[in-house]
Tab-separated table of C-alpha atoms (C1' of nucleotides) in Angstrom:
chain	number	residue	atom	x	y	z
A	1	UNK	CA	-0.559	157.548	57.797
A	2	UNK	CA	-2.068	159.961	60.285
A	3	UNK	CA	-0.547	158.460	63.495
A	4	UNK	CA	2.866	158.372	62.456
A	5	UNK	CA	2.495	161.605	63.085
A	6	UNK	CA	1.986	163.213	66.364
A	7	UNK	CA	4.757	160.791	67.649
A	8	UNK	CA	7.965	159.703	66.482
A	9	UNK	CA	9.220	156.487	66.575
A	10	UNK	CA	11.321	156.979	69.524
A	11	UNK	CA	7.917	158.277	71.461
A	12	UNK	CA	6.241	155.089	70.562
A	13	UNK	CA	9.117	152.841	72.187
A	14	UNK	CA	8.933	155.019	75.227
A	15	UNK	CA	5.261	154.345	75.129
A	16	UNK	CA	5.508	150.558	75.119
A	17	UNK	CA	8.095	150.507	77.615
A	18	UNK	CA	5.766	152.284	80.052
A	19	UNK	CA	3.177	150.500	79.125
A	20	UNK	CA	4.922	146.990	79.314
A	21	UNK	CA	6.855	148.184	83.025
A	22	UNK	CA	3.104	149.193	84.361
A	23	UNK	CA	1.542	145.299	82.921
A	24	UNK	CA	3.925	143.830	85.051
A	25	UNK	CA	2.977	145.574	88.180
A	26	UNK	CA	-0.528	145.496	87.301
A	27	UNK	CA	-0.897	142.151	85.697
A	28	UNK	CA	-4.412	140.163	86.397
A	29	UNK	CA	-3.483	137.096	86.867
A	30	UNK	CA	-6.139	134.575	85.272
A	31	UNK	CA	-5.959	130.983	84.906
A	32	UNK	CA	-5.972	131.218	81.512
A	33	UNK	CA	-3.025	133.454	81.545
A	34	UNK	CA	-1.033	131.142	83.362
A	35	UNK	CA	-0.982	128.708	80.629
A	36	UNK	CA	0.057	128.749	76.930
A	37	UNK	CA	-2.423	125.484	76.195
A	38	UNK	CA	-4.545	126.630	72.884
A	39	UNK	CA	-7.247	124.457	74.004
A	40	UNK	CA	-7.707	126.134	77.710
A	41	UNK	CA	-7.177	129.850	75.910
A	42	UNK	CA	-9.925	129.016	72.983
A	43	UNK	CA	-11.984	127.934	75.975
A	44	UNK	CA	-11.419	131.353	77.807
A	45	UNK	CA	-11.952	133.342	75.264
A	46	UNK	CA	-15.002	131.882	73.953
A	47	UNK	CA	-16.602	131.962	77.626
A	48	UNK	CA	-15.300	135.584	78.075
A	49	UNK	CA	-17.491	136.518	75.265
A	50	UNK	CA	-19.616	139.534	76.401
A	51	UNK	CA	-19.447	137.278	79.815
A	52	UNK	CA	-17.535	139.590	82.940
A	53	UNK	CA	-14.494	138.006	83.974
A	54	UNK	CA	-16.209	137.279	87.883
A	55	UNK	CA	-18.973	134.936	86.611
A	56	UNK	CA	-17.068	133.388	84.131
A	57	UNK	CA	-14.010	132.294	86.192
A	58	UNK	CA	-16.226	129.619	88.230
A	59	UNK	CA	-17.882	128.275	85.363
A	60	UNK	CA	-14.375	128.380	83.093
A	61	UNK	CA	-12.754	126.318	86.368
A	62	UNK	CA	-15.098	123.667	86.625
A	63	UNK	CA	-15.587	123.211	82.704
A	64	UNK	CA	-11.768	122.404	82.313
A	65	UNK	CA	-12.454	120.107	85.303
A	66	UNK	CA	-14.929	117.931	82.933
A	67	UNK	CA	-13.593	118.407	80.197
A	68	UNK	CA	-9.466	118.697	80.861
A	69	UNK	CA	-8.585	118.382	77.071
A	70	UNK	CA	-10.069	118.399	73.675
A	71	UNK	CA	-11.382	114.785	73.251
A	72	UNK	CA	-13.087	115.006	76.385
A	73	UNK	CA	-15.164	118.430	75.485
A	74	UNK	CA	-15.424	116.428	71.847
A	75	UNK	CA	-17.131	113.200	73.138
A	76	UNK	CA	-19.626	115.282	75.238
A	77	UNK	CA	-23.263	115.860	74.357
A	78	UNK	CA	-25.204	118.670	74.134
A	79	UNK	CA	-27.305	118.484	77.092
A	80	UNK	CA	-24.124	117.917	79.021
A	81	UNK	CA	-22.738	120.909	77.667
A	82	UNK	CA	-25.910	122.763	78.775
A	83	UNK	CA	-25.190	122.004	82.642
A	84	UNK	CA	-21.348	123.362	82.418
A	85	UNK	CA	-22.509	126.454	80.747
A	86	UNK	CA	-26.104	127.068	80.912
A	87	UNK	CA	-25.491	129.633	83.972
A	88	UNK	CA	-23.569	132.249	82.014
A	89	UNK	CA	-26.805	133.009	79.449
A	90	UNK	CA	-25.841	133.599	75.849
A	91	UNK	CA	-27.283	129.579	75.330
A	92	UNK	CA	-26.394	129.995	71.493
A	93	UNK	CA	-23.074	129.441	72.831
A	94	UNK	CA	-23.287	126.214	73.623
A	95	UNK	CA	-24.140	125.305	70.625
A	96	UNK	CA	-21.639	126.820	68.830
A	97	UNK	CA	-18.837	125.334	71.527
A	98	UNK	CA	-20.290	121.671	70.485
A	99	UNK	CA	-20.115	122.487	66.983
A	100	UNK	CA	-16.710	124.028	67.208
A	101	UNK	CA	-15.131	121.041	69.067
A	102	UNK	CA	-16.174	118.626	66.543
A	103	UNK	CA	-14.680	120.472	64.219
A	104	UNK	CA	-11.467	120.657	65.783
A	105	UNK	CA	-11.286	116.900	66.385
A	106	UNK	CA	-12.140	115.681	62.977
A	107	UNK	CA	-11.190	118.310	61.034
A	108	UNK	CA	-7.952	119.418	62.765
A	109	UNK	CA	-6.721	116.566	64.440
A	110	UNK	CA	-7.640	117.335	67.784
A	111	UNK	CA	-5.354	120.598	68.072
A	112	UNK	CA	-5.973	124.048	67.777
A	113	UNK	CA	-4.758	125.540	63.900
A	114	UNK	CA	-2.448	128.092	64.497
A	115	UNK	CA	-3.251	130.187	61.398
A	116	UNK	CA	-5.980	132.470	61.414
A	117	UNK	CA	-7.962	131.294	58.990
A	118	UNK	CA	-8.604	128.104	60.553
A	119	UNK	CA	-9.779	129.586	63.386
A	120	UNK	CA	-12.143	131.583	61.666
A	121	UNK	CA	-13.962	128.570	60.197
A	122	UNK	CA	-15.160	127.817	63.658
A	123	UNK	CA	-18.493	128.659	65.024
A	124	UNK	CA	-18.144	131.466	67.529
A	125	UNK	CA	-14.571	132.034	66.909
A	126	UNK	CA	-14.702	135.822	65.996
A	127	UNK	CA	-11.965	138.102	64.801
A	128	UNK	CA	-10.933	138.909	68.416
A	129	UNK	CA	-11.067	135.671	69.546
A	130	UNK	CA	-8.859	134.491	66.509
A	131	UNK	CA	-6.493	137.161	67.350
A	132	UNK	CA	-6.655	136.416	71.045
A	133	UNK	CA	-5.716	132.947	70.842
A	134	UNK	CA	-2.719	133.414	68.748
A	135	UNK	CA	-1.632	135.816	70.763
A	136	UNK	CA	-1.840	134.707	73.765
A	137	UNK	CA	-1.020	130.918	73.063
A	138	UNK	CA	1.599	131.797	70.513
A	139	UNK	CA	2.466	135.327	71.328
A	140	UNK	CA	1.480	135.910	67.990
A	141	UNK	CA	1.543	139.796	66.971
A	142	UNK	CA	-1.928	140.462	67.013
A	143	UNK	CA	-3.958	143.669	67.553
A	144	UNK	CA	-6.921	143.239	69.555
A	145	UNK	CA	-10.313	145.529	68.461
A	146	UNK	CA	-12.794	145.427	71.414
A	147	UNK	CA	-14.381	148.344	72.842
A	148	UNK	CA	-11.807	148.540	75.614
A	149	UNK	CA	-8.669	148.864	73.328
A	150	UNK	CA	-10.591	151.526	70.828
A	151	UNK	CA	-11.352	153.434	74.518
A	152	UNK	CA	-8.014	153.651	75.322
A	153	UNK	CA	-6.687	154.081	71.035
A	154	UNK	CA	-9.342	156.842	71.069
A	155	UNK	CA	-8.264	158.691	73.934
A	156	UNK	CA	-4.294	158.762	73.806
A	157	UNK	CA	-4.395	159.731	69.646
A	158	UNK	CA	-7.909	162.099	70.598
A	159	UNK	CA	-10.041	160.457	68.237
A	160	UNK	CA	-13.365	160.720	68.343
A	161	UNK	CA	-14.537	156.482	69.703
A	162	UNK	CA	-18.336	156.179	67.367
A	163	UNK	CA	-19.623	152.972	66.811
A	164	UNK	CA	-18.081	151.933	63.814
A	165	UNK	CA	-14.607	152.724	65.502
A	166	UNK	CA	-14.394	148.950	66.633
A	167	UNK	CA	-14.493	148.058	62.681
A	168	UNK	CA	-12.511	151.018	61.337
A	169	UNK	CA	-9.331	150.482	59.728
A	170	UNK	CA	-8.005	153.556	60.868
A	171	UNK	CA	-8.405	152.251	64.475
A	172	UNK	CA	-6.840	149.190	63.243
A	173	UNK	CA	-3.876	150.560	61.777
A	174	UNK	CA	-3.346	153.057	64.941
A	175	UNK	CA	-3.366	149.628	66.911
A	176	UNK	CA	-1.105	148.302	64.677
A	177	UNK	CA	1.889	150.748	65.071
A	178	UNK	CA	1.406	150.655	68.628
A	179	UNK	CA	1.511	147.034	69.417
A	180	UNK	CA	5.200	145.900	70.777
A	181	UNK	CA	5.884	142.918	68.286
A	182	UNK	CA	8.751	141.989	70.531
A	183	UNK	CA	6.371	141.052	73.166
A	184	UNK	CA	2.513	140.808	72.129
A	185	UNK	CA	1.492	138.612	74.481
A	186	UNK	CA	2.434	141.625	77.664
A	187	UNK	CA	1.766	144.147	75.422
A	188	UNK	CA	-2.045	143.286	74.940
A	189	UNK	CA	-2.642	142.085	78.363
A	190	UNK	CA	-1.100	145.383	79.635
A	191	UNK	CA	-3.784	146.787	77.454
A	192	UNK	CA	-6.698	145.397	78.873
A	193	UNK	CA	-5.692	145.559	82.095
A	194	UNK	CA	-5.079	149.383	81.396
A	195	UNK	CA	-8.567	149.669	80.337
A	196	UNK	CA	-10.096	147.619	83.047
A	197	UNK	CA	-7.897	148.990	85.961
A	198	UNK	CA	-7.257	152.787	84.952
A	199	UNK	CA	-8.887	154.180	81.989
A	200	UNK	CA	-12.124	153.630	82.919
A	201	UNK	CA	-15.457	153.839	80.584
A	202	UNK	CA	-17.906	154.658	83.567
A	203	UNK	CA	-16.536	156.702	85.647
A	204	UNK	CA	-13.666	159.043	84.888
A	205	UNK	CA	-10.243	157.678	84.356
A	206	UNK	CA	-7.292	157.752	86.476
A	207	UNK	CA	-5.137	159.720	84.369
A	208	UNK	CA	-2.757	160.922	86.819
A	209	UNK	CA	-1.244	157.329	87.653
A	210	UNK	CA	-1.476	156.294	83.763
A	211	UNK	CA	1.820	155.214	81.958
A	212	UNK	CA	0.450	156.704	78.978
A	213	UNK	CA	-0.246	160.233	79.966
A	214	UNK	CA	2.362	161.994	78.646
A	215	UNK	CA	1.325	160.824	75.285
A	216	UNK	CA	-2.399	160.887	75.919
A	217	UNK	CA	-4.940	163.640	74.397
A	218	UNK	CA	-7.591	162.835	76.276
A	219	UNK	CA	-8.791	166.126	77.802
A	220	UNK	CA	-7.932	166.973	80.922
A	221	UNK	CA	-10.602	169.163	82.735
A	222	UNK	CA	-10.771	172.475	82.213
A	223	UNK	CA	-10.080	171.716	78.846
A	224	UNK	CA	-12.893	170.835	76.255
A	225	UNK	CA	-13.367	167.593	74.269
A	226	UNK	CA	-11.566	167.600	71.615
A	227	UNK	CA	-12.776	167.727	68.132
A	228	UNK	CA	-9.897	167.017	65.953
A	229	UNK	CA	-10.721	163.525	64.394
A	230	UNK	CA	-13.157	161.853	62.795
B	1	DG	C1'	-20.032	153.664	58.107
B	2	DT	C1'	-24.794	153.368	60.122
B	3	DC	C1'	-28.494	151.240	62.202
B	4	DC	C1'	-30.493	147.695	64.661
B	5	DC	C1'	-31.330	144.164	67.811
B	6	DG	C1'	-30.850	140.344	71.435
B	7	DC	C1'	-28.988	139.789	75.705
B	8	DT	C1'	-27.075	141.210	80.032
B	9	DT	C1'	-25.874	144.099	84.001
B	10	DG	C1'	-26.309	148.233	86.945
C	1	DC	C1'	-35.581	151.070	83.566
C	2	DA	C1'	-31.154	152.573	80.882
C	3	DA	C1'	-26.839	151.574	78.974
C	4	DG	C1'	-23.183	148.546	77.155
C	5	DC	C1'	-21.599	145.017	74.072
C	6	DG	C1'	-20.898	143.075	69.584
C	7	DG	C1'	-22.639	140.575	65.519
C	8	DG	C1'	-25.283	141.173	61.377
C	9	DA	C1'	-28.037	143.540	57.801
C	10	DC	C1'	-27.992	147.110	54.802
DNA sequence: GTCCCGCTTG
DNA sequence: CAAGCGGGAC
């Protein structure tokens, strides 16, 4: 496959152990990445939904405040769901949570399925947040697609990032050689914070403090785009 | 893969 | 207003 390629196996080691050493220093540290409780990640994930991490963290607080487990989010109403959440737009959402915890308690016992599968059958629970929650509850091995981790997958192998780069197997599979399957959990949060903290969408990147530049082909100036890729 | 669209933020 | 996000239709 093409990204065996560039990089040997020994590179991509290196480049997980830099990555991995600058997550540590650089962790975020959320509430919901303080726990390992399916329930509170399913929750986070499914409020960080095209939601930014400031206005959800309130909202994600004082939800897990009324509703501290499962059964209690399960014997809540609609309308009461509407007042927890009705702040962070996206009302659909609600709708979906309400579905998606009656589900889980009558369908799945109360506890969050493990396999993937399962958690597709719920309302609102997309591919990412599938593979979120198993990695980050289970430290499953699990790539992560969002537009932040095809940024950064675009930029280090110097693919062109298009629309349908989220969806593309090819990003997929690039993803998929990277990850660290010793430690998917640090590796994917190191991701995100990389994206969030360094290699920036909006304004330019701070490539000269990133653990991945000596691997990266993103083009430094003076140099144009490059066009290799598809 | 491409286009589109609803929703949100800057 | 524009741009970003991501799900869905095609």
């Amino acid at each position: 496959m093409a990204i065996s390629l560039a990089i040997t196996l020994q590179q991509i080691e290196l480049l997980r152990s830099s990555l991995l050493e600058w997550g540590k220093i650089h962790f975020r540290s959320f509430p919901w990445r303080l726990t390992d409780n399916p329930y509170h990640i399913l929750i986070a994930e499914i409020l960080l939904h095209r939601t930014q991490v400031r206005q959800m963290i309130p909202v994600y607080e004082n939800f897990l405040r009324c509703y501290p487990e499962l059964s209690a989010l399960a014997n809540a109403g609609k309308e009461e769901l509407q007042n927890s959440l009705y702040s962070l737009g996206l009302h659909w959402r609600i709708d979906l949570l309400h579905e998606t915890a009656q589900i889980l308690q009558h369908r799945f016992a109360g506890k969050i399925p493990r396999d993937k599968q399962s958690l597709l059958t719920l309302p609102g629970v997309s591919q990412y947040i599938a593979a979120a929650v198993r990695c980050f509850a289970w430290n499953e091995p699990e790539v992560l697609l969002d537009t932040n981790t095809v940024r950064i997958t675009g930029r280090l192998l110097g693919w062109e990032v298009k629309d349908s780069s989220r969806r593309s197997a090819r990003f997929r599979q690039a993803l998929e050689t990277l990850l660290d399957r010793e430690h998917p959990r640090d590796f994917n949060y190191a991701l995100l914070d990389l994206a969030h903290l360094f290699c920036l969408k909006r304004q330019p990147p701070l490539c000269g403090e990133c653990p991945l530049k000596i691997w990266c082909n993103y083009p430094r100036e003076g140099e144009k785009p490059d066009e290799h890729s598809q």
